[in-house]
CSV table of C-alpha atoms and ligand atoms in Angstrom, one decimal:
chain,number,residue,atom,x,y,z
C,1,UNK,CA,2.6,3.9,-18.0
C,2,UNK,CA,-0.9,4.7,-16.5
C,3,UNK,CA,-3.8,3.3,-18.3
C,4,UNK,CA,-7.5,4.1,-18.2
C,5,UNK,CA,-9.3,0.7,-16.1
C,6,UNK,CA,-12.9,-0.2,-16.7
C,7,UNK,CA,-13.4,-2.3,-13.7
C,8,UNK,CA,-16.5,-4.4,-13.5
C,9,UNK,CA,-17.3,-5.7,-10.2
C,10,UNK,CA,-15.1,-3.2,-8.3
C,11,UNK,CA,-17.2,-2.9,-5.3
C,12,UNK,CA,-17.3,-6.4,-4.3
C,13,UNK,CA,-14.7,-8.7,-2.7
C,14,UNK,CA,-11.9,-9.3,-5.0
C,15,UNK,CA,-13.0,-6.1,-7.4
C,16,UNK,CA,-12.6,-3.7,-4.6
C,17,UNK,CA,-9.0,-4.9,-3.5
C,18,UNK,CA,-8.0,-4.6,-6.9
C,19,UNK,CA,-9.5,-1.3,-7.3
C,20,UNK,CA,-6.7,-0.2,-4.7
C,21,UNK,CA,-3.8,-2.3,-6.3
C,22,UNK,CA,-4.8,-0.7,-9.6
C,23,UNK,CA,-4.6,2.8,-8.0
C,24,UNK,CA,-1.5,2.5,-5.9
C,25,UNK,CA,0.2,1.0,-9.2
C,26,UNK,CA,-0.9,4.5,-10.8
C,27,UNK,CA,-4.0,4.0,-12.6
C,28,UNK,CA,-6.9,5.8,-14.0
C,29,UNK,CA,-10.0,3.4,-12.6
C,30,UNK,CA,-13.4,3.5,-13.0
C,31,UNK,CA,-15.8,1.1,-11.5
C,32,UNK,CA,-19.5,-0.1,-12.5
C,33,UNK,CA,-21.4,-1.8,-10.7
C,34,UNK,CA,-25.2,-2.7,-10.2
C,35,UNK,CA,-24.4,-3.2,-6.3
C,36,UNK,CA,-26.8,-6.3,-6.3
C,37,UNK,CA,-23.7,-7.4,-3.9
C,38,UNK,CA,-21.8,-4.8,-2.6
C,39,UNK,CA,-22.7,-2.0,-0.5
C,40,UNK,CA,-23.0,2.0,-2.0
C,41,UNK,CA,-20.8,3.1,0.9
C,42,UNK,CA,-17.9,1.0,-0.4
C,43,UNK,CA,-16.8,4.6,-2.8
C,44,UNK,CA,-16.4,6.5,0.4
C,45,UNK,CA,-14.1,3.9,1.6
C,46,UNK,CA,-12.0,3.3,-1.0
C,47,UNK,CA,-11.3,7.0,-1.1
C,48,UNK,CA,-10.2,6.6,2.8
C,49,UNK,CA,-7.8,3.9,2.0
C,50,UNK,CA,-6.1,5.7,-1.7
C,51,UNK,CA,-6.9,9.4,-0.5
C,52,UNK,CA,-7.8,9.8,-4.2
C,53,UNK,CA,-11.4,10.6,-5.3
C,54,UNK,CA,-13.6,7.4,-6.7
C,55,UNK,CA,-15.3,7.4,-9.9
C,56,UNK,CA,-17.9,4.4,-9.2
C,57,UNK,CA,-21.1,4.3,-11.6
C,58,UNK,CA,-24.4,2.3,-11.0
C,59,UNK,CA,-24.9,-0.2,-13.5
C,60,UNK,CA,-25.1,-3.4,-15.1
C,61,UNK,CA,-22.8,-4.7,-17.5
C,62,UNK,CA,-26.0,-6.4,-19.6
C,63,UNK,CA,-27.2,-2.7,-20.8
C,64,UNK,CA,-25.5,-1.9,-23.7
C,65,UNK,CA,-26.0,1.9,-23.7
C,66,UNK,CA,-24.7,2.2,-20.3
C,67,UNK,CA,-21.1,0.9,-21.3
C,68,UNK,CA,-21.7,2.4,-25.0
C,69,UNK,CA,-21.9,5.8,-22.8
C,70,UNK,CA,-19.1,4.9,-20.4
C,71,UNK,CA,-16.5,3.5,-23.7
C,72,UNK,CA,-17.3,6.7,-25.5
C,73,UNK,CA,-16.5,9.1,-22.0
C,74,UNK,CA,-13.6,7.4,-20.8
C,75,UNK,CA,-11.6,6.0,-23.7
C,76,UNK,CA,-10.9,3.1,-21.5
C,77,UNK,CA,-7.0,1.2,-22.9
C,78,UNK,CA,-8.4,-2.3,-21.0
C,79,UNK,CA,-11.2,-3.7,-19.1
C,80,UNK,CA,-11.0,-5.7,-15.6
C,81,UNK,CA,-14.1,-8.0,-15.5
C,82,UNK,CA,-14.9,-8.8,-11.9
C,83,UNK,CA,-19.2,-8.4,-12.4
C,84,UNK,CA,-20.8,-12.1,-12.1
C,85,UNK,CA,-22.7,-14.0,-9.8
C,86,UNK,CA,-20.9,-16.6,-7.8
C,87,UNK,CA,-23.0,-18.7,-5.9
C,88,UNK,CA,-22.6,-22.8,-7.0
C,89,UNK,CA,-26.0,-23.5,-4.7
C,90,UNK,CA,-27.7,-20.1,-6.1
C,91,UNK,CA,-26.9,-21.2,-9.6
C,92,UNK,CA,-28.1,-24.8,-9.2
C,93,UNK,CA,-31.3,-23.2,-8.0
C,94,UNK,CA,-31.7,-20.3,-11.3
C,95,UNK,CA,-29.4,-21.4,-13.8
C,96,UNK,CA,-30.9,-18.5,-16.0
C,97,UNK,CA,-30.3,-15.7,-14.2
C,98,UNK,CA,-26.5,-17.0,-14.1
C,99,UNK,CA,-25.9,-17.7,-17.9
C,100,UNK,CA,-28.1,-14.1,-18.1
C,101,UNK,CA,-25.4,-12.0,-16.1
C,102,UNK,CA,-22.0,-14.7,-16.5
C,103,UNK,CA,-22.2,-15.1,-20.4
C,104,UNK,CA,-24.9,-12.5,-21.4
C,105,UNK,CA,-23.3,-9.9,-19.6
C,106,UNK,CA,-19.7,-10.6,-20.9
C,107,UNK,CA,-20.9,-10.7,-23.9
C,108,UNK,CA,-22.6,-7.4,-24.1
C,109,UNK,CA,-19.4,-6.2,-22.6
C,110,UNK,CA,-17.0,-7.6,-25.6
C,111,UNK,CA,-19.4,-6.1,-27.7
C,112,UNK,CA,-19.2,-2.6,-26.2
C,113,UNK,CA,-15.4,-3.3,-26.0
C,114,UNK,CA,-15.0,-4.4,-29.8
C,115,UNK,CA,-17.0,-1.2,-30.9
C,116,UNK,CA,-14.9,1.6,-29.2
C,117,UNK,CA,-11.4,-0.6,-29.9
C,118,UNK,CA,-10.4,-1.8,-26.8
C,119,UNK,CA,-9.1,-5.0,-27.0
C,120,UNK,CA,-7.2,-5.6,-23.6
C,121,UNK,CA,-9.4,-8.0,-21.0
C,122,UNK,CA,-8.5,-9.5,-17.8
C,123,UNK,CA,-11.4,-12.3,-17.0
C,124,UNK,CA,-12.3,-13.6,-13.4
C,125,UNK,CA,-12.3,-17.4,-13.4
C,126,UNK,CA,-12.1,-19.8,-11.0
C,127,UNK,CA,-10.3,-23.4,-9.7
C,128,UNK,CA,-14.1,-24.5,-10.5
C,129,UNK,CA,-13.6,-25.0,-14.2
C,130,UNK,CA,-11.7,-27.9,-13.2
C,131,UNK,CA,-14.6,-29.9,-11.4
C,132,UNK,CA,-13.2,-33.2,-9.5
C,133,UNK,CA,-9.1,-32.8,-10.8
C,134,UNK,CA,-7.7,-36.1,-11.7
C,135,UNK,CA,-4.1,-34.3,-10.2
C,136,UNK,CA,-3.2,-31.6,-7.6
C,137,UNK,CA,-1.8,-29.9,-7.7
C,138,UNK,CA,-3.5,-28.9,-11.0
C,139,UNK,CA,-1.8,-27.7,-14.1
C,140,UNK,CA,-3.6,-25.2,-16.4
C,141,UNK,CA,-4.0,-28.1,-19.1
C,142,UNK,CA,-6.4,-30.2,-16.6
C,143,UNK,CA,-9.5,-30.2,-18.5
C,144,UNK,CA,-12.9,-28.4,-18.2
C,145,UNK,CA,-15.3,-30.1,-16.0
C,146,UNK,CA,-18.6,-28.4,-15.2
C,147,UNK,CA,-20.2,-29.4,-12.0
C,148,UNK,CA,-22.9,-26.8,-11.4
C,149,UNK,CA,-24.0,-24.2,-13.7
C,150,UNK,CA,-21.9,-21.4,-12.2
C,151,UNK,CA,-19.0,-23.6,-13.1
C,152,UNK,CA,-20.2,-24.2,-16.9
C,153,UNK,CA,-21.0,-20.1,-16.8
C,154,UNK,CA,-17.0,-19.7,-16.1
C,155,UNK,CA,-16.2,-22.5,-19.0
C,156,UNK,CA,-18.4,-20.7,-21.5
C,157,UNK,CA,-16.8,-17.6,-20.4
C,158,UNK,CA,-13.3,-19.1,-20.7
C,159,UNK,CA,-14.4,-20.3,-24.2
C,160,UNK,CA,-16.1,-17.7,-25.6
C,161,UNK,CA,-12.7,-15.3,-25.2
C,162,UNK,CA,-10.9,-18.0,-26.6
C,163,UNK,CA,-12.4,-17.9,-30.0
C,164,UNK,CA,-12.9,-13.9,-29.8
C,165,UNK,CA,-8.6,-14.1,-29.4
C,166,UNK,CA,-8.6,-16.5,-32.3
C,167,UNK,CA,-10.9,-13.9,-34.6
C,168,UNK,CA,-8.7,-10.9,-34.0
C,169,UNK,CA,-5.2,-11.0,-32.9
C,170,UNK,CA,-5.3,-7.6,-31.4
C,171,UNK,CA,-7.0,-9.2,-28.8
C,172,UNK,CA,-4.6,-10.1,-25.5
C,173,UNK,CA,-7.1,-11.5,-22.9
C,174,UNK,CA,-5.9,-12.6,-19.5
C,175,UNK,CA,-7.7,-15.1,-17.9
C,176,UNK,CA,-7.0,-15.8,-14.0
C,177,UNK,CA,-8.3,-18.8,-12.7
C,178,UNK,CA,-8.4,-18.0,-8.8
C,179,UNK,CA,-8.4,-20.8,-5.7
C,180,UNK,CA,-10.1,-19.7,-2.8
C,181,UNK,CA,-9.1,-16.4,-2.0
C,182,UNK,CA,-9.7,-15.3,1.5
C,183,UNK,CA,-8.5,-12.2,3.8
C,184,UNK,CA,-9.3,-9.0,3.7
C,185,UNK,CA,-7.7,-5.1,3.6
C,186,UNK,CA,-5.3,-4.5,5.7
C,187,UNK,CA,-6.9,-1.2,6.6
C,188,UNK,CA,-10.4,-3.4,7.8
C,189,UNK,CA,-12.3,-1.2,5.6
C,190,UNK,CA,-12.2,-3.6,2.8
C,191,UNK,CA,-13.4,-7.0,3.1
C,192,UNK,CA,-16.0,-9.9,2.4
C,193,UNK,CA,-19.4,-9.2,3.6
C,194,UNK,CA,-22.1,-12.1,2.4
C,195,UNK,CA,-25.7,-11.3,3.3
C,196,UNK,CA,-26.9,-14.4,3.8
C,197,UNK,CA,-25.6,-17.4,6.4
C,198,UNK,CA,-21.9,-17.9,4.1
C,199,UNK,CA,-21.4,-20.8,2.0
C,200,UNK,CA,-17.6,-20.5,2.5
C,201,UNK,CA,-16.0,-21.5,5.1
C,202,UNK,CA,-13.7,-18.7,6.0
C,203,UNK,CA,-16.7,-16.2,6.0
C,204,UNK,CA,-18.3,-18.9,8.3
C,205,UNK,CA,-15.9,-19.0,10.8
C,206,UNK,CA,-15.5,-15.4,11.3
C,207,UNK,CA,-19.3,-15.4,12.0
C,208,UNK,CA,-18.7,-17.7,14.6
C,209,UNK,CA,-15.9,-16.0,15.5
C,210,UNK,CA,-18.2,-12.9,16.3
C,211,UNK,CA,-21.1,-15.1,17.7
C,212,UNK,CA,-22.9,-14.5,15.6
C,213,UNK,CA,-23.3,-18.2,14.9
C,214,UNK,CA,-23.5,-21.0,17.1
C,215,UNK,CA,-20.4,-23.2,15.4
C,216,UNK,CA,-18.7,-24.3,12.7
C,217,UNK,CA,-19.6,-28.0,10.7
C,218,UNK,CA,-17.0,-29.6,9.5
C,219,UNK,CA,-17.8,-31.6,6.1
C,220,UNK,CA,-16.6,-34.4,6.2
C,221,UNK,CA,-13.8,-35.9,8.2
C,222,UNK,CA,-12.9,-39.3,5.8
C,223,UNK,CA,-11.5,-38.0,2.7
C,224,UNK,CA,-8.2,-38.9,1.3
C,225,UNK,CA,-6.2,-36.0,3.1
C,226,UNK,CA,-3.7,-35.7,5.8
C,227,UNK,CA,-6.6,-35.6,8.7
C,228,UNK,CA,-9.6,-36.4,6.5
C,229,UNK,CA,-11.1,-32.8,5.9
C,230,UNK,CA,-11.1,-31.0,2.9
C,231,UNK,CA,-8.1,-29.3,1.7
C,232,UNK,CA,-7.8,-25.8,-0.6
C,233,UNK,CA,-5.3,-23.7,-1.4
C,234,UNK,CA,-6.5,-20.3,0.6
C,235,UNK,CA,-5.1,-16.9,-1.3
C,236,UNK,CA,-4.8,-13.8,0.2
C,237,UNK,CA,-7.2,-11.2,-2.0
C,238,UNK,CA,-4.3,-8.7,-1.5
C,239,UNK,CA,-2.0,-11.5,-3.0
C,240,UNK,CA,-4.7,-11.8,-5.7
C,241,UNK,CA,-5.6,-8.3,-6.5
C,242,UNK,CA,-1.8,-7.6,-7.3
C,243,UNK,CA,-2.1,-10.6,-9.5
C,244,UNK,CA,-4.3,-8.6,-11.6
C,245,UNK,CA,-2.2,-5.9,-12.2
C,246,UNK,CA,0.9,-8.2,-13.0
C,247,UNK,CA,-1.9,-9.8,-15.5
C,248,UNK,CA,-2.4,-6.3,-17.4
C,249,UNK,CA,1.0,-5.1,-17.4
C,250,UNK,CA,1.6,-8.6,-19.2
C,251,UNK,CA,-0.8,-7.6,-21.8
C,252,UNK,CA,0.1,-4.2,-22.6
C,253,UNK,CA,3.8,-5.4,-22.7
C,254,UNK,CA,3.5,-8.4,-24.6
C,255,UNK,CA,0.6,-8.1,-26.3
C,256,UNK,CA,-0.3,-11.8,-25.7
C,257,UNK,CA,-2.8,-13.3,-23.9
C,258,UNK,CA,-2.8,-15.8,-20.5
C,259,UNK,CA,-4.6,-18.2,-19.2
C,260,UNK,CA,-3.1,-18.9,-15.5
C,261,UNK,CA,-4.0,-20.4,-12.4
C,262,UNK,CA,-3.8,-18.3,-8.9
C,263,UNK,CA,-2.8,-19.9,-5.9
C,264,UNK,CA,-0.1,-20.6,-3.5
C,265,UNK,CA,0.5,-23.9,-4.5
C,266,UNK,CA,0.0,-24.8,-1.0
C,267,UNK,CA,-3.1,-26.5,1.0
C,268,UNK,CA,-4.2,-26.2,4.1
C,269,UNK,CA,-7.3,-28.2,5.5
C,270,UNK,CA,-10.4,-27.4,7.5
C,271,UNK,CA,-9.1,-28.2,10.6
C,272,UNK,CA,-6.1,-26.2,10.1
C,273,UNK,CA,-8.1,-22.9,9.0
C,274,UNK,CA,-10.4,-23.5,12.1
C,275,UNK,CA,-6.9,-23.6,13.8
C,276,UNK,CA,-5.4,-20.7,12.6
C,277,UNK,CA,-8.4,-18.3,12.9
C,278,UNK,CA,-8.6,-19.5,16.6
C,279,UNK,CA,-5.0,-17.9,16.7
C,280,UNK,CA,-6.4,-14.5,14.8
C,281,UNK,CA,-9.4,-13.9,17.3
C,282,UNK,CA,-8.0,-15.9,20.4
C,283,UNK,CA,-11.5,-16.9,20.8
C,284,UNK,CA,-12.8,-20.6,21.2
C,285,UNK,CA,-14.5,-22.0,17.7
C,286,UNK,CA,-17.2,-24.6,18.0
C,287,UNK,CA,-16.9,-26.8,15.7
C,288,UNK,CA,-19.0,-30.3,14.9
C,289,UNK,CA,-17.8,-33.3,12.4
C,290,UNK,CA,-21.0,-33.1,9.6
C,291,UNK,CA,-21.7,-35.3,6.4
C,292,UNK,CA,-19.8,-34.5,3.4
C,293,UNK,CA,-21.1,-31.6,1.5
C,294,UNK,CA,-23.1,-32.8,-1.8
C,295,UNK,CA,-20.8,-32.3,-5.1
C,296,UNK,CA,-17.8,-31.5,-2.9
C,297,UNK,CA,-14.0,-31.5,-4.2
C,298,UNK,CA,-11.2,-33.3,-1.5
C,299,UNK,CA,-8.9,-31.2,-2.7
C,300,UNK,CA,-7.8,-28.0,-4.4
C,301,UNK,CA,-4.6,-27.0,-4.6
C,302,UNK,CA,-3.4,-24.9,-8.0
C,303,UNK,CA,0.1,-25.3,-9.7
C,304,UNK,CA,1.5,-21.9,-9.2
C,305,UNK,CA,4.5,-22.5,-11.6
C,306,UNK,CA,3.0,-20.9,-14.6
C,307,UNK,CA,2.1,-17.6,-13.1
C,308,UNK,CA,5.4,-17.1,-12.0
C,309,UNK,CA,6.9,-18.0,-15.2
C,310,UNK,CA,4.4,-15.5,-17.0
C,311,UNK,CA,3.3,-12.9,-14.5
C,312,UNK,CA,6.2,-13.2,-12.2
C,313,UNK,CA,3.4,-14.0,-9.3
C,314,UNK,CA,4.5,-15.2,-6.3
C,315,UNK,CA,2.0,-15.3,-3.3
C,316,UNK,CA,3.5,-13.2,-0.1
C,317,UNK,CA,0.6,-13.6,2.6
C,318,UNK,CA,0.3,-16.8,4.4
C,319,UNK,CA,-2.8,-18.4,6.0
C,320,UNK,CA,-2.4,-16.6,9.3
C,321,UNK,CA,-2.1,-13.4,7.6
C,322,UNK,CA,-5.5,-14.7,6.2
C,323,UNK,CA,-6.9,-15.2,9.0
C,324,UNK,CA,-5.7,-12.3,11.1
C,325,UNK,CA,-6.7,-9.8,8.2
C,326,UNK,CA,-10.4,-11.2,8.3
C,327,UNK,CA,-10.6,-11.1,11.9
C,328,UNK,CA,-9.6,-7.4,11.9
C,329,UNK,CA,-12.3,-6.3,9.8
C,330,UNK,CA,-15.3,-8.7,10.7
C,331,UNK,CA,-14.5,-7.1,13.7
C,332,UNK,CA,-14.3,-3.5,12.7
C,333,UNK,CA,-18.3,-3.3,12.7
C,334,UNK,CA,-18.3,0.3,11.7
C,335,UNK,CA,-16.8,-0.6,8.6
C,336,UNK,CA,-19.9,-2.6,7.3
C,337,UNK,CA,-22.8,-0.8,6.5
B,1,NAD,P1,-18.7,-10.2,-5.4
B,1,NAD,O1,-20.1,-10.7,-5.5
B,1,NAD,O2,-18.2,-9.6,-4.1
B,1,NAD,O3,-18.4,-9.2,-6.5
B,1,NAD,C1,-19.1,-9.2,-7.8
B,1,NAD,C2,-19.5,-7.8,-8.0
B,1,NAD,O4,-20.2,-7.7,-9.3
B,1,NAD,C3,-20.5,-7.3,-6.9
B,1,NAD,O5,-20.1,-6.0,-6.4
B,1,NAD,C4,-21.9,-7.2,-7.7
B,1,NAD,O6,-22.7,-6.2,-7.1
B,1,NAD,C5,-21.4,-6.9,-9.1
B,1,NAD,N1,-22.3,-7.4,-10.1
B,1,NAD,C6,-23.0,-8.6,-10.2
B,1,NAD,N2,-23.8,-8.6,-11.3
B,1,NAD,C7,-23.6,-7.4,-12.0
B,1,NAD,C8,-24.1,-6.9,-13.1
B,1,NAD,N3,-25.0,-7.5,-13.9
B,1,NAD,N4,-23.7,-5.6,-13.5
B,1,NAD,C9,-22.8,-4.9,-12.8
B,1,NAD,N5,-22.3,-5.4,-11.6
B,1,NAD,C10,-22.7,-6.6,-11.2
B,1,NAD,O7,-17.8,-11.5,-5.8
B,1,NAD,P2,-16.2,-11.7,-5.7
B,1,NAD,O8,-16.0,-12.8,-4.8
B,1,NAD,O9,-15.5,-10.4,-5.6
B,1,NAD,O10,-16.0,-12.3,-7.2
B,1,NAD,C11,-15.5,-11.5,-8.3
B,1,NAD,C12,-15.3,-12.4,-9.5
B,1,NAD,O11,-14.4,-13.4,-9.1
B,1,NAD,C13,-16.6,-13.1,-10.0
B,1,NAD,O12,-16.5,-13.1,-11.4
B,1,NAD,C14,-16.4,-14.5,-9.4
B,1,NAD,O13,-17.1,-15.4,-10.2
B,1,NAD,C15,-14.9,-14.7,-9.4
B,1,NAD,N6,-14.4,-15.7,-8.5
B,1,NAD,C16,-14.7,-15.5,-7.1
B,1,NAD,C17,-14.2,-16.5,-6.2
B,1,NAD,C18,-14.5,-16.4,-4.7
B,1,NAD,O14,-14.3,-17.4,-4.0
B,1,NAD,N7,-14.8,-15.2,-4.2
B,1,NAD,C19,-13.5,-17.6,-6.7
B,1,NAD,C20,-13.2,-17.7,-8.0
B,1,NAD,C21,-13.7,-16.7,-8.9
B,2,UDP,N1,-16.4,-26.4,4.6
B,2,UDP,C1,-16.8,-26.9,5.8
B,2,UDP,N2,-17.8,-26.2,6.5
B,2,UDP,C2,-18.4,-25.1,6.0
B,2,UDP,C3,-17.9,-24.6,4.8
B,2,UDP,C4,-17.0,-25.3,4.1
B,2,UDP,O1,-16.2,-27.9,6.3
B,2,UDP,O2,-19.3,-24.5,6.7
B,2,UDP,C5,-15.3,-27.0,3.9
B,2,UDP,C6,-15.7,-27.6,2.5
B,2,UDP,O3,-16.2,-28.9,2.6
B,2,UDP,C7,-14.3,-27.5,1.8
B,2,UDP,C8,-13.6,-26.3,2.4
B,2,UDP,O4,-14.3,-26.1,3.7
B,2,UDP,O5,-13.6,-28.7,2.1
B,2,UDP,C9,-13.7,-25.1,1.6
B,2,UDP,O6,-15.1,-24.8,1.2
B,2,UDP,P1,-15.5,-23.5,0.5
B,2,UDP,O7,-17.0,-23.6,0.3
B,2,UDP,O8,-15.0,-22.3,1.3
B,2,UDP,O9,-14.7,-23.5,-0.8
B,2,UDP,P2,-14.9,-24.4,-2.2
B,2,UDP,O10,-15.5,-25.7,-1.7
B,2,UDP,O11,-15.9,-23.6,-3.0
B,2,UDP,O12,-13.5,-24.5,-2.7
């Protein structure tokens, strides 16, 4: 059955992949978002890649009267929260402004979602509530572990939905708790676009892929791992966007709420992702062995079991599909402004 989507977030990353899974699975989406990181011109190509016209409104999820106005328009059956800031070294630098917009902001939203009656929520966490994981892969019942105020912003968030489920059991909230999604649209009209020099390493190597920096440093090359670099367990955001719409139909079926990890269950390490975009872009990658990054993780790998179970998630994109798909639209320039 089609259901009217509030989707916060939807022209970044991971919101505006979604946006398209949400669509081809039939429904009725509308997007708001401030664009404080995403680009305006992202509308025009989501309507390329769906052929369906885009209903995207500027605006930020901490003004009340702006999602008062939007509950009372669109009658909205469930909410996809994708609008947060992200950045662990940003947040280290102005904790503030991330508790503002992570926890003030989702809080004004449950507001405006408890007034007009809609009680359906899927939540955007991360692998980074778990800090340093005594196992990988991890289970869902590792405990919270904040290492940086983004990651306590997530916790809180986490929390704070907990109790609201526990007040009201029309509630069904899904919380998915990604790894490190990477990739991009297979179109090459979609994709991740950081302003700044990226954090990330897959952004980072497709910037040196491009030239557009000189090469790649390697953090670290003595951890515990197979070859001593740091190992994650890379998603595809096509994988994970279609995670999101197994995550509501769970909610409107059962009626229950979730709380599961997104992953492959598989890790791959730096080296190998150097490796495999080399492959992608058939280009030679620079790359230098560096210190170990500050308040770095060895590894990250999720347990995948309990999204199958519950979602019926499996991942179907591998890292070279990763890596291929972000090479096709770093390289589609056009696509970027
Ligand atoms: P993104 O920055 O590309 O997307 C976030 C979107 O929210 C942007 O379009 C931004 O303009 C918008 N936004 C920010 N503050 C807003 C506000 N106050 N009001 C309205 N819109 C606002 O990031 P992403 O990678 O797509 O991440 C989406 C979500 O997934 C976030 O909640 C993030 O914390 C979470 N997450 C991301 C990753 C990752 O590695 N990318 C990993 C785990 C979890
Ligand atoms: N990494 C690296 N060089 C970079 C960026 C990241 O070696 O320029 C490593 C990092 O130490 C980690 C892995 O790549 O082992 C993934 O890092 P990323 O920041 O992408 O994800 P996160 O650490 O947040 O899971």
């Amino acid at each position: 059955m089609p259901k009217r989507i509030l989707l916060t977030g939807g022209a970044g990353y991971i919101g505006s992949h979604t946006y398209v899974a949400l669509v081809e699975a039939g429904h009725e989406v509308v997007i708001l978002d401030n664009f404080v990181n995403a680009h305006r011109s992202v509308g025009g190509r989501l309507e390329r890649i769906t052929g369906k016209p885009v209903t995207l409104v500027e605006g930020d999820i901490r003004n009340a009267v702006t999602l008062a106005t939007l509950f009372a328009e669109h009658a909205f059956d469930a909410v996809v929260h994708f609008a947060a800031l992200k950045a662990v070294g940003e947040s280290m630098a102005r904790p503030l402004d991330y508790f503002d917009v992570n926890v003030g902001g989702l809080t004004t939203l449950l507001r405006a979602m408890e007034a007009a009656g809609c009680r359906r929520i899927v939540f955007s966490s991360s692998a980074t509530v778990y800090g340093v994981p005594d196992e990988a892969p991890t289970p869902e019942t590792a405990e919270f572990r904040a290492m940086n105020p983004y990651g306590q912003t997530k916790i809180l968030g986490e929390q704070m939905l907990d109790w609201l489920g526990q007040s009201n059991p029309d509630w069904a909230i899904g919380i998915l708790r990604y790894f490190n999604p990477a990739g991009a649209h297979g179109s090459a009209l979609i994709g991740e676009d950081p302003r700044d020099i990226p954090n990330n390493l897959m952004p980072f190597v497709a910037k040196v892929a491009l030239g557009e920096l000189e090469r790649i440093s390697v953090f670290g090359d003595d951890y515990d791992t197979p070859d001593g670099t740091g190992v994650r367990d890379y998603i595809h955001v096509e994988d994970l966007a279609r995670g999101h719409v197994l995550s509501l139909d769970r909610l409107f079926e059962s009626g229950d709420s979730h709380c599961v990890n997104l992953g492959t269950g598989r890790g791959y390490s730096v080296l190998e992702v150097i490796a495999a975009y080399k492959r992608a872009c058939n280009r030679d990658l620079p790359h230098t062995i560096a210190e170990r990054r500050a308040g770095d993780v060895p590894v990250y790998v999720a347990s995948a079991e309990k999204a199958e179970e519950i979602l019926g998630f499996r991942t179907e994109k591998g890292l070279d599909e990763m890596c291929a798909s972000s090479w096709k639209w770093v390289s589609n320039t056009g696509a970027h402004e």
